[in-house]
Structure formats: structure tokens, C-alpha cells
CSV table of C-alpha atoms in Angstrom, one decimal:
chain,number,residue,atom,x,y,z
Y,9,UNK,CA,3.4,28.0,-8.6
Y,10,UNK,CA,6.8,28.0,-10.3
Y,11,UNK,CA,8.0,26.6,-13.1
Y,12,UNK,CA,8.7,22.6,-13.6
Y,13,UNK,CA,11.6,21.2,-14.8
Y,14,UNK,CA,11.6,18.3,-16.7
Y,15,UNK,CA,14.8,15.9,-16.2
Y,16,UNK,CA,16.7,12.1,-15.6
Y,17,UNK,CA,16.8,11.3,-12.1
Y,18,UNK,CA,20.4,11.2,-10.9
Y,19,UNK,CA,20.2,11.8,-7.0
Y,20,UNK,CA,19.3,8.9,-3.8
Y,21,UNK,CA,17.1,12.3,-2.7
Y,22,UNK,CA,15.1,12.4,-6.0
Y,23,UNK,CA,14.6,8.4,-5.7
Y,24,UNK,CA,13.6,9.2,-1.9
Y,25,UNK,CA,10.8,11.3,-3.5
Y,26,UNK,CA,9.6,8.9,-6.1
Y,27,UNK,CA,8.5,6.7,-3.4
Y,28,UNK,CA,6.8,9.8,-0.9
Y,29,UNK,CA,4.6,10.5,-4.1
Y,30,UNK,CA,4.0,6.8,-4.8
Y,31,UNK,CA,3.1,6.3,-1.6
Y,32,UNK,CA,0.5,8.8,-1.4
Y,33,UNK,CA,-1.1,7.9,-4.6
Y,34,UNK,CA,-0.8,3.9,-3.9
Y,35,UNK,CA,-4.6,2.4,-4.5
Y,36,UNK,CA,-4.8,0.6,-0.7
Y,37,UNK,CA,-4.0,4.4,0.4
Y,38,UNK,CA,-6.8,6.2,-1.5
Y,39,UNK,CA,-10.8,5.7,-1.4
Y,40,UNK,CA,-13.0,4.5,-4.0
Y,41,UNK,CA,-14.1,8.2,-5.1
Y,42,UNK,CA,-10.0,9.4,-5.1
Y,43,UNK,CA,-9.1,6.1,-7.1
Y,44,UNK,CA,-11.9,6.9,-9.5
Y,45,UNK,CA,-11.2,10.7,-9.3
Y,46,UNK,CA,-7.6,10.7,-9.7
Y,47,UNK,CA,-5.9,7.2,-10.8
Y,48,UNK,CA,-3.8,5.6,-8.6
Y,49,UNK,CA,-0.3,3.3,-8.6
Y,50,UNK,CA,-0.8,-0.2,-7.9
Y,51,UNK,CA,3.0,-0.9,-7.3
Y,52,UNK,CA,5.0,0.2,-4.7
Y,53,UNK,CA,8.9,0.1,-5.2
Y,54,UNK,CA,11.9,-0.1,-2.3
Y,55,UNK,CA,15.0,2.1,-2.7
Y,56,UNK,CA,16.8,-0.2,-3.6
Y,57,UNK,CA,14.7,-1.6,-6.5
Y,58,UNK,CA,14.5,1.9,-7.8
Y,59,UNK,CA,17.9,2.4,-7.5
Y,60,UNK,CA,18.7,-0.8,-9.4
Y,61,UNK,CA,16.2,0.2,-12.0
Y,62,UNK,CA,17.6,3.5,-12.1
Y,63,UNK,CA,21.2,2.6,-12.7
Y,64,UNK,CA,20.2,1.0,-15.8
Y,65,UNK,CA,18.0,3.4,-17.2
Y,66,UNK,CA,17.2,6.6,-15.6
Y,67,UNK,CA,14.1,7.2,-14.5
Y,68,UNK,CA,12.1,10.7,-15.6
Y,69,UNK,CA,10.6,13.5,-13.1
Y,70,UNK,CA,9.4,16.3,-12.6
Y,71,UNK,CA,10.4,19.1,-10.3
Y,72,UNK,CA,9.7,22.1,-9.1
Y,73,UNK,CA,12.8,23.5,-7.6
Y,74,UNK,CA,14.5,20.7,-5.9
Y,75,UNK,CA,10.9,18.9,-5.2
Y,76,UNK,CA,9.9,15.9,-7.1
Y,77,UNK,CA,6.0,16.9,-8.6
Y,78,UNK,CA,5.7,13.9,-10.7
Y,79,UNK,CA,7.6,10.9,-12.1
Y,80,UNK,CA,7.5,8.4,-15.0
Y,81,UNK,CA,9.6,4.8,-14.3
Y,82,UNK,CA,11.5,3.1,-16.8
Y,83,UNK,CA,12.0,-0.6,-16.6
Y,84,UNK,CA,13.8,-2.8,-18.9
Y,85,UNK,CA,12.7,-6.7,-19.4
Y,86,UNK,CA,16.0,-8.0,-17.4
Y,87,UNK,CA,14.7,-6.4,-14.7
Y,88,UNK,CA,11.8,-8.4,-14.2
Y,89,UNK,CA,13.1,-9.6,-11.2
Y,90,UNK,CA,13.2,-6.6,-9.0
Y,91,UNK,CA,9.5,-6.7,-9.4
Y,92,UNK,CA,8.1,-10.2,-8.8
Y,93,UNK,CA,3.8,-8.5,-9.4
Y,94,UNK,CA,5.1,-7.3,-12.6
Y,95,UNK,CA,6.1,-11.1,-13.8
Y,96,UNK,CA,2.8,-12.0,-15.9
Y,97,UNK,CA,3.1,-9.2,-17.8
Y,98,UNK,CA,6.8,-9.6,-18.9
Y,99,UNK,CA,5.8,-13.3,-19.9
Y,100,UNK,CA,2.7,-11.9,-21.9
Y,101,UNK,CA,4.9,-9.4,-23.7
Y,102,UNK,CA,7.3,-12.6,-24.4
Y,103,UNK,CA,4.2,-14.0,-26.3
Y,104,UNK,CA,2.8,-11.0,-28.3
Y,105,UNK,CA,3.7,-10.1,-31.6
Y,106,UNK,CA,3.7,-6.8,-32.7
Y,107,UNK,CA,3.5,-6.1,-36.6
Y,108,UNK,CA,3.9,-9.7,-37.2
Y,109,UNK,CA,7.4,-9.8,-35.2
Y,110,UNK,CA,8.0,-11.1,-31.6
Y,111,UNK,CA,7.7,-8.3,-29.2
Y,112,UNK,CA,10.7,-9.8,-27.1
Y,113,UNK,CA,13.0,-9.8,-30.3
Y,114,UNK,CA,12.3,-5.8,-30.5
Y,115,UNK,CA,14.5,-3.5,-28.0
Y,116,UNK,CA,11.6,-2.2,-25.9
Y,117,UNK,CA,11.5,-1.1,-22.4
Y,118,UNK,CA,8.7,-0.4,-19.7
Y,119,UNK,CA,7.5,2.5,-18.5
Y,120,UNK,CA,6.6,0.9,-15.0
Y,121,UNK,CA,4.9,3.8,-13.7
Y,122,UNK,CA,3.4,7.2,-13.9
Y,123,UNK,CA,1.9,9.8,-11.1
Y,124,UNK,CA,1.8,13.5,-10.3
Y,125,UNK,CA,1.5,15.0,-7.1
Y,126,UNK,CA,-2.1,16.1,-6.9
Y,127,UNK,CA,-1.6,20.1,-7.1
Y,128,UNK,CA,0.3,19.8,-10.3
Y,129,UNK,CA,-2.1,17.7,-12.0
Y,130,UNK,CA,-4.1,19.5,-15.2
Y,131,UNK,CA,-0.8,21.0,-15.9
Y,132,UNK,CA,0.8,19.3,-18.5
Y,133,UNK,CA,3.2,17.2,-17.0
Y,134,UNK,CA,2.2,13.7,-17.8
Y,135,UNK,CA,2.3,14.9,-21.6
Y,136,UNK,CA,5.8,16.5,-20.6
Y,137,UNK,CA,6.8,13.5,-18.6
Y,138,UNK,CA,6.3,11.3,-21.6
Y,139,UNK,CA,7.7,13.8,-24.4
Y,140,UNK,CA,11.0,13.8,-22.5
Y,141,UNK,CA,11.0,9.8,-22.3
Y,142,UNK,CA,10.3,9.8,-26.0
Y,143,UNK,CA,13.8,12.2,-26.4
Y,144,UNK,CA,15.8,10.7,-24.0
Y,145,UNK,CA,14.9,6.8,-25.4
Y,146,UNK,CA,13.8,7.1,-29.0
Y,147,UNK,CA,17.1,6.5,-30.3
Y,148,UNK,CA,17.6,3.2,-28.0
Y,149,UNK,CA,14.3,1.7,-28.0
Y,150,UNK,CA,12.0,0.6,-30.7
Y,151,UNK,CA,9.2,1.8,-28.8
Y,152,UNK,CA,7.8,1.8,-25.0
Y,153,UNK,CA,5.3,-0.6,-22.9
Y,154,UNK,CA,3.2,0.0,-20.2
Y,155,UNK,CA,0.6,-1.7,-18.8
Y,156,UNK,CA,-3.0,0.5,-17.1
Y,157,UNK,CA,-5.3,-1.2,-14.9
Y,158,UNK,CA,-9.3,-1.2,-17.0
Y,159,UNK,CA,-10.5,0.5,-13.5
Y,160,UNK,CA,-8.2,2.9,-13.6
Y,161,UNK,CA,-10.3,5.4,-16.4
Y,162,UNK,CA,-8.2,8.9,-16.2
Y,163,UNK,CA,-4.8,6.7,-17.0
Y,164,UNK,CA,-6.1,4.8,-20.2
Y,165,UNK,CA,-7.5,8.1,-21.3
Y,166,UNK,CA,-4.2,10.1,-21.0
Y,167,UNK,CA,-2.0,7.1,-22.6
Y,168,UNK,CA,-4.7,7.4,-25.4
Y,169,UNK,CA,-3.7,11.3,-26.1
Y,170,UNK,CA,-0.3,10.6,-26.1
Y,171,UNK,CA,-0.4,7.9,-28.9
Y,172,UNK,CA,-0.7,4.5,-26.6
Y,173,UNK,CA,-2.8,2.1,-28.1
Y,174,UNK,CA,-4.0,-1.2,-26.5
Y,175,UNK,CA,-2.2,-4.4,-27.8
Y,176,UNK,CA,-3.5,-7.3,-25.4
Y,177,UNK,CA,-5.8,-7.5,-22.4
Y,178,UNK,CA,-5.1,-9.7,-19.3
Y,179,UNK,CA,-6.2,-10.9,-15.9
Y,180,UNK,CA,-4.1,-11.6,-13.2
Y,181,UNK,CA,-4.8,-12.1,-9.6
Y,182,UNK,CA,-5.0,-8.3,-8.7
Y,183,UNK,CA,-7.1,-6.8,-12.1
Y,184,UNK,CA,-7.8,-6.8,-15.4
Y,185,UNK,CA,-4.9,-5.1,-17.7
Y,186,UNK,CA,-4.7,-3.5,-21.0
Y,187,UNK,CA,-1.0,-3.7,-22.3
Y,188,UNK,CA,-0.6,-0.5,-24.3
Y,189,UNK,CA,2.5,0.0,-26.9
Y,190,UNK,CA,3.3,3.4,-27.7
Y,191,UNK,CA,5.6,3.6,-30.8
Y,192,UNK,CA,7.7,6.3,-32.1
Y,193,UNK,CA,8.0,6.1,-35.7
């Protein structure tokens, strides 16, 4: 297997990918044993959304030549919109507080999603995936967001060994979420 590289997404073709590996890994595509196995996305994007998203923000992957391997979204509050499932959680995070200050008065984004294509998983690349978020947005953003699904075990776990921590829990109509903050300083 060669080398990854670790990079912005700039290219329709890249997007085009981001939604092949979503697909596969989307949690009405997979059985119970692969959801509990491997983790799983629960949301599934359009071009265009992603496109939207990522002319706002660019959105992180991973390749391995000119093949996206694995990817890590970014998502910024005004774009709530593009994603009406994601709604809930933008008006929790409009409620929180984080060290005694209003979450929405920090500059924060989302990392909306994270998944690696199944033979480059063990690797290294979700670390890598979120170390190059943390260098390309630490002098923007205050910190980073993400929400994980409580059945989804292997994804809480990784966002724990990077730093994540869980700052609210939730249910909506689809599951039971733990908000999880990761900050840089």
C-alpha cells in the first residue's frame, strides 16, 4: 500500500469521492455486526451540499495517489441549513455553555463527519485526519464540535484519544448523541 497524503479538498472529483466512501459506510448500508465492527455515517450529503460546505471551509481527506481513502467534513453553524437532520444539534450547541461562556458566542465550527475506507483503517489516518484539521483551523476557530452516535462504540473511542470530551447528551428522533468539544489550547 502506498503512502497517504494528507490535504484540503479542492477538486468536484475529490467531493465525487467523499460521497462513494460515505455511501459505503452509510448505517442503512451496513449490518448490525459491520455497524458494531466498524462505525458507520448516519448522514449522507449531495454534491451540491458538499460543495457549498466546501467553499466555505475546506473539507480534509485523505489520499492515496489521486484516490480519496478517508475524509473528515467541516461545517460551520451558518450552514445549518444545507443539512436539515443536523438542526437539533446546532440549536443545542446554541444553548450550551462552555467554561461559563455561550458556545454560540465562541468561533467554533463542526466537524460533520469522519470515515475511512475499510483497507486503510488501523493506519493512522483518523489521528492524521484530525491533526491536519487542528493546523489548518487552530488559528480560526476556538475549538471544533462534533457530535457521535452512543451506539456507535469505535467512534467515541477514537474522539476520546484524540482529546474530544463529551459536553451534552441528546435524543432526537434517529438516536441518542453525545456532543463532544475538542479544544486546542
Amino acid at each position: 500500500m502506498t503512502s497517504t497524503t494528507i490535504k484540503c479538498a479542492t477538486k468536484t472529483t475529490e467531493l465525487k469521492q467523499i460521497l462513494a466512501l460515505q455511501n459505503l459506510n452509510y448505517v442503512k448500508n451496513l449490518t448490525e455486526e459491520e455497524k458494531n465492527t466498524n462505525g458507520f455515517v448516519t448522514v449522507k450529503h449531495t454534491l451540491s451540499v458538499l460543495e457549498q460546505m466546501n467553499s466555505k471551509t475546506p473539507q480534509i481527506i485523505a489520499t492515496n495517489n489521486t484516490n480519496v481513502v478517508g475524509y473528515a467534513l467541516v461545517m460551520l453553524p451558518e450552514t445549518t441549513s444545507l443539512i436539515p437532520v443536523l438542526a437539533p444539534m446546532f440549536k443545542i450547541l446554541n444553548s450550551l455553555t462552555y467554561n461559563n461562556i455561550p458556545v454560540k458566542n465562541y468561533n467554533y465550527y463542526v466537524m460533520g463527519q469522519i470515515c475511512i475506507s475499510k483497507t486503510y483503517r488501523g493506519l493512522g489516518l483518523f489521528r492524521k485526519l484530525y491533526q491536519k484539521h487542528k493546523e489548518v483551523y487552530k488559528n480560526t476557530y476556538n475549538f471544533c464540535i462534533t457530535e457521535v452516535s452512543t451506539n456507535n462504540q469505535r467512534s467515541m473511542l477514537a474522539h476520546q484519544k484524540i482529546g474530544f470530551t463529551t459536553i451534552h447528551t441528546f435524543t432526537d428522533q434517529t438516536d441518542i448523541w453525545n456532543i463532544l468539544l475538542w479544544d486546542w489550547k
